[in-house]
PDB file of N, CA and C in Angstrom:
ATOM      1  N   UNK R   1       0.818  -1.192   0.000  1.00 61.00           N
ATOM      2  CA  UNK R   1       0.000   0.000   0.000  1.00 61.00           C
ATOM      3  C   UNK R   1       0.865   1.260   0.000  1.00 61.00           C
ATOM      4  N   UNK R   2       1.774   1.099   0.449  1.00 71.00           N
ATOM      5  CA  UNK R   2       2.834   2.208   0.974  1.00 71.00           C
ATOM      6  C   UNK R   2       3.277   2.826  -1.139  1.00 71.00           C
ATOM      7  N   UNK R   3       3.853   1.815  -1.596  1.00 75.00           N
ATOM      8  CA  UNK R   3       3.986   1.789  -2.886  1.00 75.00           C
ATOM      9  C   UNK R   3       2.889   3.119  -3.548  1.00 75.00           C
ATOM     10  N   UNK R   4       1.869   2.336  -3.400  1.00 74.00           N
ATOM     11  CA  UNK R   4       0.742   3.045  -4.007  1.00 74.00           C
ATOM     12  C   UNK R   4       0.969   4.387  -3.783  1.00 74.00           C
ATOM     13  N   UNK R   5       0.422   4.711  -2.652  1.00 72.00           N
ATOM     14  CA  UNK R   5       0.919   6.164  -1.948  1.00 72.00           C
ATOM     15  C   UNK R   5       2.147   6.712  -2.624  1.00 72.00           C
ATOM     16  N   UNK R   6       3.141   6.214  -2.939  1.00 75.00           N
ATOM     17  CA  UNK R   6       4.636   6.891  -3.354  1.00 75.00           C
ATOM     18  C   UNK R   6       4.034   7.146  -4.848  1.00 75.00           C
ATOM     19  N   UNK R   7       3.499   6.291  -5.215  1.00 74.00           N
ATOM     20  CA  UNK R   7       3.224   6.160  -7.024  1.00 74.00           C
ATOM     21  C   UNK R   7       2.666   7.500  -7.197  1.00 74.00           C
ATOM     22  N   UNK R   8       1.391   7.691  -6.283  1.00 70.00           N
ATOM     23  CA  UNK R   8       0.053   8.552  -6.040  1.00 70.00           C
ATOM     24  C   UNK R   8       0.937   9.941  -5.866  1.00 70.00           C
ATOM     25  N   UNK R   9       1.845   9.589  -4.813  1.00 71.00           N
ATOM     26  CA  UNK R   9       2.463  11.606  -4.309  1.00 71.00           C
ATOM     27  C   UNK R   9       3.498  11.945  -5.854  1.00 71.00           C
ATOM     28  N   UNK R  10       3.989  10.841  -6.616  1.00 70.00           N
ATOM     29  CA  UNK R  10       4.870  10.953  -7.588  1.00 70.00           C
ATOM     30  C   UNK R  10       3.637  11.684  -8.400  1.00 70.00           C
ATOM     31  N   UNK R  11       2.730  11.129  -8.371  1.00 66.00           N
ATOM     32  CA  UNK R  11       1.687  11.941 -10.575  1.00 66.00           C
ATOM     33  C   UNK R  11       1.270  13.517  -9.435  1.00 66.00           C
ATOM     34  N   UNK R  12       0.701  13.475  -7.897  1.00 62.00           N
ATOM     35  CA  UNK R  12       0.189  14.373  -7.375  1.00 62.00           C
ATOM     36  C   UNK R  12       1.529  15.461  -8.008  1.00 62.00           C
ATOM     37  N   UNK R  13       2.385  15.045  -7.545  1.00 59.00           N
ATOM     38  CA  UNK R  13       3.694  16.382  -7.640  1.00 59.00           C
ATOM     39  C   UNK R  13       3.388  16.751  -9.537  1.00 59.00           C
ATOM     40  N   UNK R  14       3.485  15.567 -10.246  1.00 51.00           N
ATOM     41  CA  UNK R  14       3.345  16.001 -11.675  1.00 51.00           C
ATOM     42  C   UNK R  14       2.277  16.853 -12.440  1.00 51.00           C
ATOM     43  N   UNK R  15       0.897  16.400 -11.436  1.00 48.00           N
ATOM     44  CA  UNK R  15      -0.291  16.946 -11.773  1.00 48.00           C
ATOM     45  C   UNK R  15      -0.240  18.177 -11.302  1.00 48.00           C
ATOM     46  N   UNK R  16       0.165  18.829 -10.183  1.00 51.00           N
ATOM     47  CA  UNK R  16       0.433  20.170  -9.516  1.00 51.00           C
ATOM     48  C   UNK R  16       0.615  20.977 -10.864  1.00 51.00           C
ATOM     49  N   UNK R  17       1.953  20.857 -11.058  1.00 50.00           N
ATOM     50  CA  UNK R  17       2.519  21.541 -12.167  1.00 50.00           C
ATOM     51  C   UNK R  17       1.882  21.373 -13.445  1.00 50.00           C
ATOM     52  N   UNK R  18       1.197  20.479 -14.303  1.00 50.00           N
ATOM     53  CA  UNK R  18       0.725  20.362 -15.461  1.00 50.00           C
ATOM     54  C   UNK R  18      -0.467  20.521 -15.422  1.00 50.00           C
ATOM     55  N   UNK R  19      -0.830  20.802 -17.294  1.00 50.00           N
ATOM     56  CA  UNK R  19      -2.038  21.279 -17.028  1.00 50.00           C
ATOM     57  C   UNK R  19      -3.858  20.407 -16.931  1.00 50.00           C
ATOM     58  N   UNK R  20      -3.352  19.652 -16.606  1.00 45.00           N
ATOM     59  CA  UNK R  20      -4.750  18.730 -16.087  1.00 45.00           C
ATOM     60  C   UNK R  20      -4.680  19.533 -14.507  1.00 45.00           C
ATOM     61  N   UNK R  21      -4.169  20.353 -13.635  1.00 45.00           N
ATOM     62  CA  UNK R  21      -4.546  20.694 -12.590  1.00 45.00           C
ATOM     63  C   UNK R  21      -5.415  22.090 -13.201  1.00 45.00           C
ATOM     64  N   UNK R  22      -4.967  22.771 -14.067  1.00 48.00           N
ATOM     65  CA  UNK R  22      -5.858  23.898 -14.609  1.00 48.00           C
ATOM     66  C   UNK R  22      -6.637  23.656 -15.125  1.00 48.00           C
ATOM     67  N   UNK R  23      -7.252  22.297 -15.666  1.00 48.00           N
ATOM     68  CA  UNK R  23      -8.051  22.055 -16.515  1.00 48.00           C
ATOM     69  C   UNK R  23      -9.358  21.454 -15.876  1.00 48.00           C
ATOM     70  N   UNK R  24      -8.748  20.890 -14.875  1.00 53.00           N
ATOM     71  CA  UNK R  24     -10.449  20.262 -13.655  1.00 53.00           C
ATOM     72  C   UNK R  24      -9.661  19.912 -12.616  1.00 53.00           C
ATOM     73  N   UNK R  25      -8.680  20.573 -12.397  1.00 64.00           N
ATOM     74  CA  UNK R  25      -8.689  20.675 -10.440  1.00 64.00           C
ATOM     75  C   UNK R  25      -7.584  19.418 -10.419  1.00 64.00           C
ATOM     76  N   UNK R  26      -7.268  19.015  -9.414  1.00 67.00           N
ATOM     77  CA  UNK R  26      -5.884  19.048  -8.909  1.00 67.00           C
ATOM     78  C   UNK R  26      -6.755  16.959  -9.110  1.00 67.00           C
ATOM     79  N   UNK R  27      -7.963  16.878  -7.800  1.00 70.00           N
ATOM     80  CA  UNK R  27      -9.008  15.247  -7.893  1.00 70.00           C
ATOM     81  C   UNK R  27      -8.964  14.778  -9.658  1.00 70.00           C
ATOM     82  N   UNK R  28      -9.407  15.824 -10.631  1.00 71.00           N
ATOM     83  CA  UNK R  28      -9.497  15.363 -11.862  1.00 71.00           C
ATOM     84  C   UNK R  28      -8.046  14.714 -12.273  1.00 71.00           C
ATOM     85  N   UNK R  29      -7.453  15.340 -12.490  1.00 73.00           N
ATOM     86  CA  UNK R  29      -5.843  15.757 -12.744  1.00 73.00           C
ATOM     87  C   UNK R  29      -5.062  13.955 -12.255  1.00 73.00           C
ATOM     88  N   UNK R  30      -5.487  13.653 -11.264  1.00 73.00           N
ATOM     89  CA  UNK R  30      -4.990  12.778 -10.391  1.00 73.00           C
ATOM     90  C   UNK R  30      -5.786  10.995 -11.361  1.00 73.00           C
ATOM     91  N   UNK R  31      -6.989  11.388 -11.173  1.00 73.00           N
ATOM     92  CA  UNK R  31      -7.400  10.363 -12.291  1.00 73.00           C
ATOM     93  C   UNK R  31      -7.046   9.988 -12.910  1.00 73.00           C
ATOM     94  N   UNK R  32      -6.843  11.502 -14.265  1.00 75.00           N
ATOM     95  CA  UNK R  32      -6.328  11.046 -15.367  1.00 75.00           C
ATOM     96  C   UNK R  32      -5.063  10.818 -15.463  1.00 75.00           C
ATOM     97  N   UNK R  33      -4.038  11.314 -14.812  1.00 75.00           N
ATOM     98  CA  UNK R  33      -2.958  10.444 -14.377  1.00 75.00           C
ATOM     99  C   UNK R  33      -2.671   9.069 -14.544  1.00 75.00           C
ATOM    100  N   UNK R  34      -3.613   8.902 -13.594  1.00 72.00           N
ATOM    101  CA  UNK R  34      -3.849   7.348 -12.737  1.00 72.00           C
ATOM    102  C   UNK R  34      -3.866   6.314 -14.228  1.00 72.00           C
ATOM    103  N   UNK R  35      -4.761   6.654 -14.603  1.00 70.00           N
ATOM    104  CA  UNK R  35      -5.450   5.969 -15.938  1.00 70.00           C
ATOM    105  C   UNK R  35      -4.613   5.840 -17.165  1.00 70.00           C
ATOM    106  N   UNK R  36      -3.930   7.144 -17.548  1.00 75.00           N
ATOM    107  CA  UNK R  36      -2.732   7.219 -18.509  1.00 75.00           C
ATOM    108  C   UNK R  36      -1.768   6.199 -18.077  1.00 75.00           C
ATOM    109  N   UNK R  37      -1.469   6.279 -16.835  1.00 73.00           N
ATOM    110  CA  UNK R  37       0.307   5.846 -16.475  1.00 73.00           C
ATOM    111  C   UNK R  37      -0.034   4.100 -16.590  1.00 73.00           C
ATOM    112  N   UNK R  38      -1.511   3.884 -16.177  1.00 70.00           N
ATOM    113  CA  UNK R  38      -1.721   1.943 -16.120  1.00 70.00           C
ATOM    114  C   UNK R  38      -2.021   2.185 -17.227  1.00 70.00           C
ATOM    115  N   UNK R  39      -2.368   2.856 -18.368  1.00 71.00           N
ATOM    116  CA  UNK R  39      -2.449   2.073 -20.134  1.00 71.00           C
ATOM    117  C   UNK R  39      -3.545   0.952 -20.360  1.00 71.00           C
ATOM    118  N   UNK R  40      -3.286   0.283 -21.114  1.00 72.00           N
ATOM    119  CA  UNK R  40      -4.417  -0.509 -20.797  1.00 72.00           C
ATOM    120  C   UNK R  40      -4.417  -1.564 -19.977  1.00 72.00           C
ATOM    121  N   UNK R  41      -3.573  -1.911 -18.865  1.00 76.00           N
ATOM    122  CA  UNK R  41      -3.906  -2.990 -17.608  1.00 76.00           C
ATOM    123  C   UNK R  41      -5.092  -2.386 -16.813  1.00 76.00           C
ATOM    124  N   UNK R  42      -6.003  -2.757 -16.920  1.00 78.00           N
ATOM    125  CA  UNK R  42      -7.018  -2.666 -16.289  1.00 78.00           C
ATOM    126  C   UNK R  42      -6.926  -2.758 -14.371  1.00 78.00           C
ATOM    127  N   UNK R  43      -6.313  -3.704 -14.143  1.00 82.00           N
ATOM    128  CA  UNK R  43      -6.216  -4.182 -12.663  1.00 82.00           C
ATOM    129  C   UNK R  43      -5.135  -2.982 -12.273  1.00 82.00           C
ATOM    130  N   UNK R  44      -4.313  -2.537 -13.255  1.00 78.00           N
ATOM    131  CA  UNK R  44      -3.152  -1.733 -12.604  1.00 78.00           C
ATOM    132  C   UNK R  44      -3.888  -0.212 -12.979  1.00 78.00           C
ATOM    133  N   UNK R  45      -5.184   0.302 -13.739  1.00 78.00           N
ATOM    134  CA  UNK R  45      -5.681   1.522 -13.435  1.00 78.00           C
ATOM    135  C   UNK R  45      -6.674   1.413 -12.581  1.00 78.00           C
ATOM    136  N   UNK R  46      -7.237   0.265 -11.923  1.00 80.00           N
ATOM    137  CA  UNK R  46      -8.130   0.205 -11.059  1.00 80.00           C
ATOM    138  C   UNK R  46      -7.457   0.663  -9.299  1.00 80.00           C
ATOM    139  N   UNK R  47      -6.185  -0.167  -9.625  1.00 81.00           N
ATOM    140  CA  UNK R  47      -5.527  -0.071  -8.186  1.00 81.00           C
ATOM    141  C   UNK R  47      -4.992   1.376  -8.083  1.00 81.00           C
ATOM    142  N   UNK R  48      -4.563   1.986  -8.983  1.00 78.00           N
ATOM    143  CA  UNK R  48      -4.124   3.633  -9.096  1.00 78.00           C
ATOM    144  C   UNK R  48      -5.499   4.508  -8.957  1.00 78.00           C
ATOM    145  N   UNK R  49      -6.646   4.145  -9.016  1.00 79.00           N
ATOM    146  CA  UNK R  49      -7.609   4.936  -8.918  1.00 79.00           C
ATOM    147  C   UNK R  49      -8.323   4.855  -7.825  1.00 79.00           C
ATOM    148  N   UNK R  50      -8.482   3.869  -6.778  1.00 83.00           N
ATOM    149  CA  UNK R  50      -8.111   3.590  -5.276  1.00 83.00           C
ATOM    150  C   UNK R  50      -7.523   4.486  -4.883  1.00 83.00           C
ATOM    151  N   UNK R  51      -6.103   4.392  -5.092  1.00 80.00           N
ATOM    152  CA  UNK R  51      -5.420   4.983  -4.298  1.00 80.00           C
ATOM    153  C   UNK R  51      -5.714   6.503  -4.580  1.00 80.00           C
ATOM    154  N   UNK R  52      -6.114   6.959  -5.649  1.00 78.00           N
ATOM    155  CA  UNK R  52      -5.729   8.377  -5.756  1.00 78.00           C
ATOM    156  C   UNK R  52      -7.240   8.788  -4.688  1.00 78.00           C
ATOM    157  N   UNK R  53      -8.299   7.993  -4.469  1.00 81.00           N
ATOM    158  CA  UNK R  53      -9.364   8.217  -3.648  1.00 81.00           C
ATOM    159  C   UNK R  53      -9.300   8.311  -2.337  1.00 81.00           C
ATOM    160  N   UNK R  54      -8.406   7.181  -1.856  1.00 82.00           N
ATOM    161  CA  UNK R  54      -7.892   7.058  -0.825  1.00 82.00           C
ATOM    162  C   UNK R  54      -7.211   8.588  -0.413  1.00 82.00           C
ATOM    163  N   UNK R  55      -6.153   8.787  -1.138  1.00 79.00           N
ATOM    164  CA  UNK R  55      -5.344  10.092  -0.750  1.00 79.00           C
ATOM    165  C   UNK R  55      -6.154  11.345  -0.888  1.00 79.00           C
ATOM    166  N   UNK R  56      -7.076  11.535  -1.469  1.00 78.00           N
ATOM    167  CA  UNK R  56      -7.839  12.563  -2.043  1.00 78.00           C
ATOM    168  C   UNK R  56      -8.823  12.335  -0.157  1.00 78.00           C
ATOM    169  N   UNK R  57      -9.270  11.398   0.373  1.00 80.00           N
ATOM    170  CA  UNK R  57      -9.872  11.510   1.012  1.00 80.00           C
ATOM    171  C   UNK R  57      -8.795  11.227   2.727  1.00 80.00           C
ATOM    172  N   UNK R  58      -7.779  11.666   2.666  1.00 79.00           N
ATOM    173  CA  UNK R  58      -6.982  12.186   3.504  1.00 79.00           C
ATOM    174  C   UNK R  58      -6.803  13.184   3.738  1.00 79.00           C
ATOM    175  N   UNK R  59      -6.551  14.014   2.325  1.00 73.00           N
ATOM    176  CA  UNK R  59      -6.247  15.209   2.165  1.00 73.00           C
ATOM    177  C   UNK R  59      -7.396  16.061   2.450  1.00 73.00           C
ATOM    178  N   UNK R  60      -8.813  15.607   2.036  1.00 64.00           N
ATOM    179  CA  UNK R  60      -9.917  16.391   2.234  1.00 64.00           C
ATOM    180  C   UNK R  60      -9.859  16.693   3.653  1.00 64.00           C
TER     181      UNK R  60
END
């Protein structure tokens, strides 16, 4: 889980700066991240999109 989290603060730091954070907010941004970076493994954009919920609902 810890992994996840590192993966998650790695696209958060990328999404900050790029423009999917200007484009629908920092939660959007983090998605589409999520979704780009697993490609088409399904199980590996499911588990990145967890986590980015997970952290999103820490941070809230």
């Amino acid at each position: 889980m810890s992994a996840l989290f590192a993966r998650l603060f790695q696209q958060f730091q990328a999404v900050r700066s790029g423009t999917a954070a200007n484009a629908g907010g920092i939660p959007n941004g983090l998605f589409e991240r999520a979704e780009a970076r697993a490609g088409h493994d399904i199980y590996a954009a499911r588990e990145l999109r967890e986590a980015a919920q997970a952290y999103l609902r820490v941070v809230r």
